[in-house]
Amino acid sequence: MAKCAFIGLGVMGYPMAGHLQKSGHSVTVYNRTTAKAEKWAAEFGGTFAATPAKAAKDAEFVFCCVGNDDDLRSVITGPDGALAGMSAGTILVDHTTASANVARELYQLAARQDVSMIDAPVSGGQAGAENGVLTVMCGGDQTAFDKAAPVIDAFARSCKLMGETGSGQLTKMVNQICIAGLVQGLSEAMNFGNKAGLDMTKVIDVISKGAAGSWQMENRGQTMVDGKFDFGFAVDWMRKDLGICLDEAGRNGARLPVTALVDQFYAQVQGRGGNRWDTSSLIDLLAKP
């Protein structure tokens, strides 16, 4: 069993760190709000530290799951950052959905002190984190991945190395681009069926078994019809992720016309006060124009 640190106890990090502790690893956590770290330690039996550097001291693996590029830099770099507490041979595993550029930047900083870094964003949402069945897409060196993968398995259903540093983040961008277009299509379909007077519960049951079926339909179709949008991944987070995708597309030349359009639809949802609604709330723009 490994000595681990976990930095960032949000809706994803809190249960992920818990799975590590329950799997027998020794976990020390850090969170900007100390009360959250204290609560985690009381619930799972681990310990908490006052700074990322103190949490990372003597750890074999340092996990991180925070909000964005700037949050990531703030907890990894500087005199109190995790790197300041890490020893040669430690492996930093970052589960933040961030840019590929910041992954490469931090990889280089870590390498200067003989620390390995894996960018390892996840998919599966809050439920996946709570149930320990996340999909983890990784970028980095094979040797570091081979050491980290058995530990990551504590909260993952699938964990794969996608390529060199930044490849995990790029794969997550592909994931979010897929979801954006799919949710818009599902919203239009559910709204069309409602306007046509169909029993959408029956419709979902039938078409989810065929070519139109998807995770989103199975898990959000009925709640979309019911106008309920408090199930997980928030619009604010999706807009952050789509912004990363669009920035990267500006660099690599990929055309993302549907993604750019859906991003603006999410901006309209935010304008309605739906910042914390889940991503399926796109249907609200169609049902209540």
Short mmCIF file of C-alpha atoms in Angstrom, two decimals:
data_model
loop_
_atom_site.label_atom_id
_atom_site.label_comp_id
_atom_site.label_asym_id
_atom_site.label_seq_id
_atom_site.Cartn_x
_atom_site.Cartn_y
_atom_site.Cartn_z
CA MET A 1 0.00 0.00 0.00
CA ALA A 2 1.23 3.49 -0.85
CA LYS A 3 1.68 6.72 1.07
CA CYS A 4 -0.43 9.28 -0.79
CA ALA A 5 -1.42 12.93 -0.68
CA PHE A 6 -4.61 14.27 -2.22
CA ILE A 7 -5.02 17.98 -2.94
CA GLY A 8 -8.50 19.34 -3.61
CA LEU A 9 -11.63 17.93 -1.99
CA GLY A 10 -14.40 19.11 -4.28
CA VAL A 11 -17.30 16.97 -5.46
CA MET A 12 -14.81 14.73 -7.30
CA GLY A 13 -11.72 14.82 -5.11
CA TYR A 14 -13.52 14.16 -1.82
CA PRO A 15 -14.79 10.67 -2.77
CA MET A 16 -11.69 9.85 -4.86
CA ALA A 17 -9.44 10.46 -1.85
CA GLY A 18 -11.87 8.40 0.21
CA HIS A 19 -11.53 5.42 -2.13
CA LEU A 20 -7.75 5.59 -1.82
CA GLN A 21 -7.98 5.49 1.98
CA LYS A 22 -10.57 2.71 1.97
CA SER A 23 -8.35 0.68 -0.37
CA GLY A 24 -5.66 0.61 2.30
CA HIS A 25 -3.44 3.45 1.16
CA SER A 26 -2.28 6.02 3.71
CA VAL A 27 -3.74 9.37 2.63
CA THR A 28 -3.06 12.93 3.77
CA VAL A 29 -5.36 15.55 2.25
CA TYR A 30 -5.22 19.29 1.70
CA ASN A 31 -8.11 21.59 0.89
CA ARG A 32 -8.27 25.38 0.81
CA THR A 33 -11.25 25.20 3.16
CA THR A 34 -9.77 23.46 6.18
CA ALA A 35 -13.17 22.43 7.54
CA LYS A 36 -13.66 20.23 4.46
CA ALA A 37 -10.33 18.52 5.08
CA GLU A 38 -11.20 17.99 8.74
CA LYS A 39 -14.54 16.49 7.76
CA TRP A 40 -12.84 14.14 5.27
CA ALA A 41 -10.30 12.97 7.87
CA ALA A 42 -13.07 12.30 10.39
CA GLU A 43 -15.09 10.34 7.83
CA PHE A 44 -12.33 8.24 6.28
CA GLY A 45 -9.69 8.08 8.99
CA GLY A 46 -6.87 9.76 7.09
CA THR A 47 -5.02 12.93 8.04
CA PHE A 48 -4.99 16.50 6.75
CA ALA A 49 -2.28 19.13 6.34
CA ALA A 50 -2.18 22.92 6.42
CA THR A 51 -0.48 23.35 3.02
CA PRO A 52 -0.03 21.32 -0.16
CA ALA A 53 3.71 21.09 0.59
CA LYS A 54 3.06 19.56 4.00
CA ALA A 55 0.51 17.14 2.57
CA ALA A 56 3.01 16.03 -0.09
CA LYS A 57 5.94 15.53 2.29
CA ASP A 58 7.23 11.94 2.11
CA ALA A 59 4.34 10.89 -0.21
CA GLU A 60 5.01 8.37 -2.96
CA PHE A 61 2.04 9.64 -4.98
CA VAL A 62 0.52 13.13 -4.90
CA PHE A 63 -2.94 13.39 -6.43
CA CYS A 64 -4.58 16.68 -7.34
CA CYS A 65 -8.08 17.63 -8.45
CA VAL A 66 -8.83 21.36 -8.52
CA GLY A 67 -10.71 23.82 -10.73
CA ASN A 68 -8.56 25.19 -13.54
CA ASP A 69 -5.05 26.07 -14.73
CA ASP A 70 -4.59 28.90 -12.23
CA ASP A 71 -5.87 26.79 -9.32
CA LEU A 72 -3.49 24.05 -10.36
CA ARG A 73 -0.46 26.33 -10.44
CA SER A 74 -1.40 27.77 -7.05
CA VAL A 75 -1.38 24.39 -5.30
CA ILE A 76 1.58 22.86 -7.15
CA THR A 77 4.13 25.70 -7.37
CA GLY A 78 5.54 28.21 -4.89
CA PRO A 79 6.96 27.78 -1.38
CA ASP A 80 3.79 26.11 -0.06
CA GLY A 81 2.98 24.22 -3.25
CA ALA A 82 3.06 20.46 -3.51
CA LEU A 83 6.33 20.38 -5.44
CA ALA A 84 8.08 22.07 -2.52
CA GLY A 85 7.26 19.06 -0.36
CA MET A 86 7.96 16.34 -2.90
CA SER A 87 11.11 14.22 -3.01
CA ALA A 88 12.91 12.73 -6.00
CA GLY A 89 11.00 9.73 -7.31
CA THR A 90 7.56 10.98 -6.27
CA ILE A 91 4.78 10.78 -8.87
CA LEU A 92 2.33 13.67 -9.28
CA VAL A 93 -1.02 12.62 -10.73
CA ASP A 94 -3.23 15.54 -11.77
CA HIS A 95 -6.93 14.81 -12.24
CA THR A 96 -7.89 18.43 -12.92
CA THR A 97 -9.50 19.11 -16.29
CA ALA A 98 -7.04 21.73 -17.49
CA SER A 99 -5.14 22.75 -20.61
CA ALA A 100 -2.54 20.58 -22.26
CA ASN A 101 -0.16 23.53 -22.00
CA VAL A 102 -0.28 23.67 -18.20
CA ALA A 103 0.26 19.91 -18.09
CA ARG A 104 3.44 20.29 -20.15
CA GLU A 105 4.54 23.28 -18.06
CA LEU A 106 4.18 21.44 -14.76
CA TYR A 107 5.76 18.28 -16.18
CA GLN A 108 8.89 20.28 -16.93
CA LEU A 109 8.93 21.90 -13.48
CA ALA A 110 8.51 18.52 -11.81
CA ALA A 111 11.26 16.94 -13.90
CA ARG A 112 13.77 19.49 -12.60
CA GLN A 113 13.56 17.84 -9.19
CA ASP A 114 13.26 14.29 -10.50
CA VAL A 115 9.50 14.14 -9.92
CA SER A 116 7.29 12.47 -12.54
CA MET A 117 3.95 13.94 -13.56
CA ILE A 118 0.92 12.36 -15.20
CA ASP A 119 -1.96 14.47 -16.49
CA ALA A 120 -4.97 12.30 -15.76
CA PRO A 121 -8.36 14.00 -16.20
CA VAL A 122 -11.40 11.85 -15.50
CA SER A 123 -14.85 11.20 -16.92
CA GLY A 124 -17.83 9.77 -15.10
CA GLY A 125 -19.01 12.72 -13.05
CA GLN A 126 -19.82 12.91 -9.38
CA ALA A 127 -21.59 9.55 -9.41
CA GLY A 128 -18.56 7.91 -11.01
CA ALA A 129 -16.29 9.38 -8.34
CA GLU A 130 -18.58 8.32 -5.50
CA ASN A 131 -18.92 4.79 -6.88
CA GLY A 132 -15.23 4.44 -7.76
CA VAL A 133 -15.87 3.79 -11.47
CA LEU A 134 -14.23 6.75 -13.21
CA THR A 135 -12.59 6.62 -16.61
CA VAL A 136 -9.07 8.06 -16.35
CA MET A 137 -7.22 9.24 -19.47
CA CYS A 138 -3.51 9.78 -18.90
CA GLY A 139 -0.58 11.53 -20.49
CA GLY A 140 3.02 11.05 -19.46
CA ASP A 141 5.86 8.55 -19.26
CA GLN A 142 5.17 4.81 -19.39
CA THR A 143 7.30 4.02 -16.33
CA ALA A 144 5.47 6.53 -14.12
CA PHE A 145 2.10 5.38 -15.45
CA ASP A 146 2.86 1.74 -14.71
CA LYS A 147 3.61 2.64 -11.10
CA ALA A 148 0.59 4.91 -10.66
CA ALA A 149 -2.08 2.84 -12.43
CA PRO A 150 -2.56 0.23 -9.64
CA VAL A 151 -3.12 3.06 -7.14
CA ILE A 152 -5.49 4.95 -9.47
CA ASP A 153 -7.51 1.72 -9.74
CA ALA A 154 -8.92 2.50 -6.29
CA PHE A 155 -11.42 4.85 -7.93
CA ALA A 156 -11.27 3.89 -11.62
CA ARG A 157 -13.09 1.47 -13.87
CA SER A 158 -10.69 2.21 -16.73
CA CYS A 159 -7.26 3.85 -16.72
CA LYS A 160 -5.25 4.16 -19.94
CA LEU A 161 -2.09 5.93 -21.05
CA MET A 162 -3.00 7.93 -24.16
CA GLY A 163 0.48 9.21 -25.05
CA GLU A 164 3.03 11.80 -24.01
CA THR A 165 2.41 14.60 -21.54
CA GLY A 166 -0.74 16.55 -22.41
CA SER A 167 -2.40 13.58 -24.14
CA GLY A 168 -4.69 12.97 -21.18
CA GLN A 169 -5.98 16.54 -21.33
CA LEU A 170 -6.37 16.39 -25.10
CA THR A 171 -8.38 13.17 -24.77
CA LYS A 172 -10.63 14.82 -22.20
CA MET A 173 -11.22 17.65 -24.68
CA VAL A 174 -12.39 15.09 -27.25
CA ASN A 175 -14.71 13.69 -24.56
CA GLN A 176 -16.25 17.10 -23.82
CA ILE A 177 -16.67 17.95 -27.51
CA CYS A 178 -18.61 14.69 -27.95
CA ILE A 179 -20.82 15.43 -24.95
CA ALA A 180 -21.61 18.99 -26.03
CA GLY A 181 -23.00 17.97 -29.40
CA LEU A 182 -24.78 14.94 -27.99
CA VAL A 183 -26.61 16.88 -25.27
CA GLN A 184 -27.76 19.52 -27.75
CA GLY A 185 -29.11 16.81 -30.08
CA LEU A 186 -30.82 15.06 -27.17
CA SER A 187 -32.35 18.36 -26.03
CA GLU A 188 -33.78 19.04 -29.48
CA ALA A 189 -35.15 15.49 -29.71
CA MET A 190 -36.79 15.54 -26.26
CA ASN A 191 -38.34 18.95 -26.92
CA PHE A 192 -39.57 17.85 -30.37
CA GLY A 193 -41.24 14.80 -28.87
CA ASN A 194 -42.93 16.88 -26.19
CA LYS A 195 -44.23 19.36 -28.77
CA ALA A 196 -45.52 16.43 -30.85
CA GLY A 197 -47.54 15.18 -27.89
CA LEU A 198 -45.66 11.92 -27.44
CA ASP A 199 -45.30 10.08 -24.14
CA MET A 200 -41.58 10.74 -23.78
CA THR A 201 -41.08 8.13 -21.08
CA LYS A 202 -42.18 5.50 -23.62
CA VAL A 203 -40.13 7.13 -26.38
CA ILE A 204 -36.96 7.08 -24.29
CA ASP A 205 -37.55 3.46 -23.33
CA VAL A 206 -37.86 2.45 -26.99
CA ILE A 207 -35.16 4.48 -28.70
CA SER A 208 -32.57 4.05 -25.93
CA LYS A 209 -32.34 0.41 -27.01
CA GLY A 210 -31.41 1.35 -30.58
CA ALA A 211 -28.84 3.41 -32.46
CA ALA A 212 -29.90 6.66 -30.74
CA GLY A 213 -29.13 5.27 -27.30
CA SER A 214 -26.43 6.85 -25.13
CA TRP A 215 -25.35 7.29 -21.53
CA GLN A 216 -26.89 10.76 -21.60
CA MET A 217 -30.23 9.43 -22.78
CA GLU A 218 -30.29 6.64 -20.21
CA ASN A 219 -29.30 8.89 -17.32
CA ARG A 220 -30.68 12.31 -18.25
CA GLY A 221 -33.46 11.76 -20.79
CA GLN A 222 -36.29 11.50 -18.26
CA THR A 223 -34.96 14.28 -16.02
CA MET A 224 -34.74 16.55 -19.05
CA VAL A 225 -38.37 15.84 -19.88
CA ASP A 226 -39.25 16.58 -16.26
CA GLY A 227 -37.32 19.85 -16.29
CA LYS A 228 -34.99 18.80 -13.45
CA PHE A 229 -31.37 19.91 -13.73
CA ASP A 230 -29.66 19.19 -10.43
CA PHE A 231 -27.78 16.03 -11.39
CA GLY A 232 -24.04 16.52 -11.39
CA PHE A 233 -21.79 18.32 -13.87
CA ALA A 234 -22.59 22.03 -13.79
CA VAL A 235 -22.94 24.44 -16.71
CA ASP A 236 -20.17 26.65 -15.28
CA TRP A 237 -17.78 23.70 -15.39
CA MET A 238 -18.81 22.72 -18.91
CA ARG A 239 -18.20 26.25 -20.17
CA LYS A 240 -14.74 26.18 -18.60
CA ASP A 241 -14.02 22.88 -20.35
CA LEU A 242 -15.39 24.02 -23.72
CA GLY A 243 -13.28 27.16 -23.45
CA ILE A 244 -10.21 24.93 -23.13
CA CYS A 245 -11.34 22.94 -26.18
CA LEU A 246 -11.89 26.08 -28.27
CA ASP A 247 -8.52 27.55 -27.23
CA GLU A 248 -6.75 24.34 -28.20
CA ALA A 249 -8.62 24.23 -31.52
CA GLY A 250 -7.36 27.75 -32.20
CA ARG A 251 -3.83 26.40 -31.87
CA ASN A 252 -4.15 23.12 -33.79
CA GLY A 253 -6.47 24.36 -36.52
CA ALA A 254 -9.42 22.03 -35.80
CA ARG A 255 -12.83 23.42 -36.72
CA LEU A 256 -15.43 23.15 -33.93
CA PRO A 257 -18.55 24.90 -35.27
CA VAL A 258 -21.07 22.87 -33.26
CA THR A 259 -18.99 23.08 -30.08
CA ALA A 260 -18.72 26.87 -30.42
CA LEU A 261 -22.49 27.13 -30.91
CA VAL A 262 -23.30 24.90 -27.94
CA ASP A 263 -20.89 26.93 -25.81
CA GLN A 264 -22.97 30.02 -26.59
CA PHE A 265 -26.16 28.13 -25.72
CA TYR A 266 -24.62 27.35 -22.33
CA ALA A 267 -23.84 31.05 -21.96
CA GLN A 268 -27.57 31.70 -22.43
CA VAL A 269 -28.35 29.12 -19.72
CA GLN A 270 -25.98 31.01 -17.41
CA GLY A 271 -27.88 34.18 -18.30
CA ARG A 272 -31.01 32.51 -16.94
CA GLY A 273 -29.28 31.85 -13.64
CA GLY A 274 -28.52 28.23 -14.51
CA ASN A 275 -24.83 28.34 -13.66
CA ARG A 276 -25.13 25.35 -11.33
CA TRP A 277 -27.73 23.46 -13.36
CA ASP A 278 -26.35 20.31 -14.92
CA THR A 279 -25.39 20.20 -18.58
CA SER A 280 -28.71 18.68 -19.69
CA SER A 281 -30.33 22.07 -19.00
CA LEU A 282 -29.82 23.01 -22.67
CA ILE A 283 -33.38 21.78 -23.17
CA ASP A 284 -34.64 24.71 -21.07
CA LEU A 285 -33.71 27.09 -23.90
CA LEU A 286 -35.95 25.13 -26.25
CA ALA A 287 -38.83 24.39 -23.87
CA LYS A 288 -38.97 27.96 -22.54
CA PRO A 289 -37.68 30.26 -25.30
#
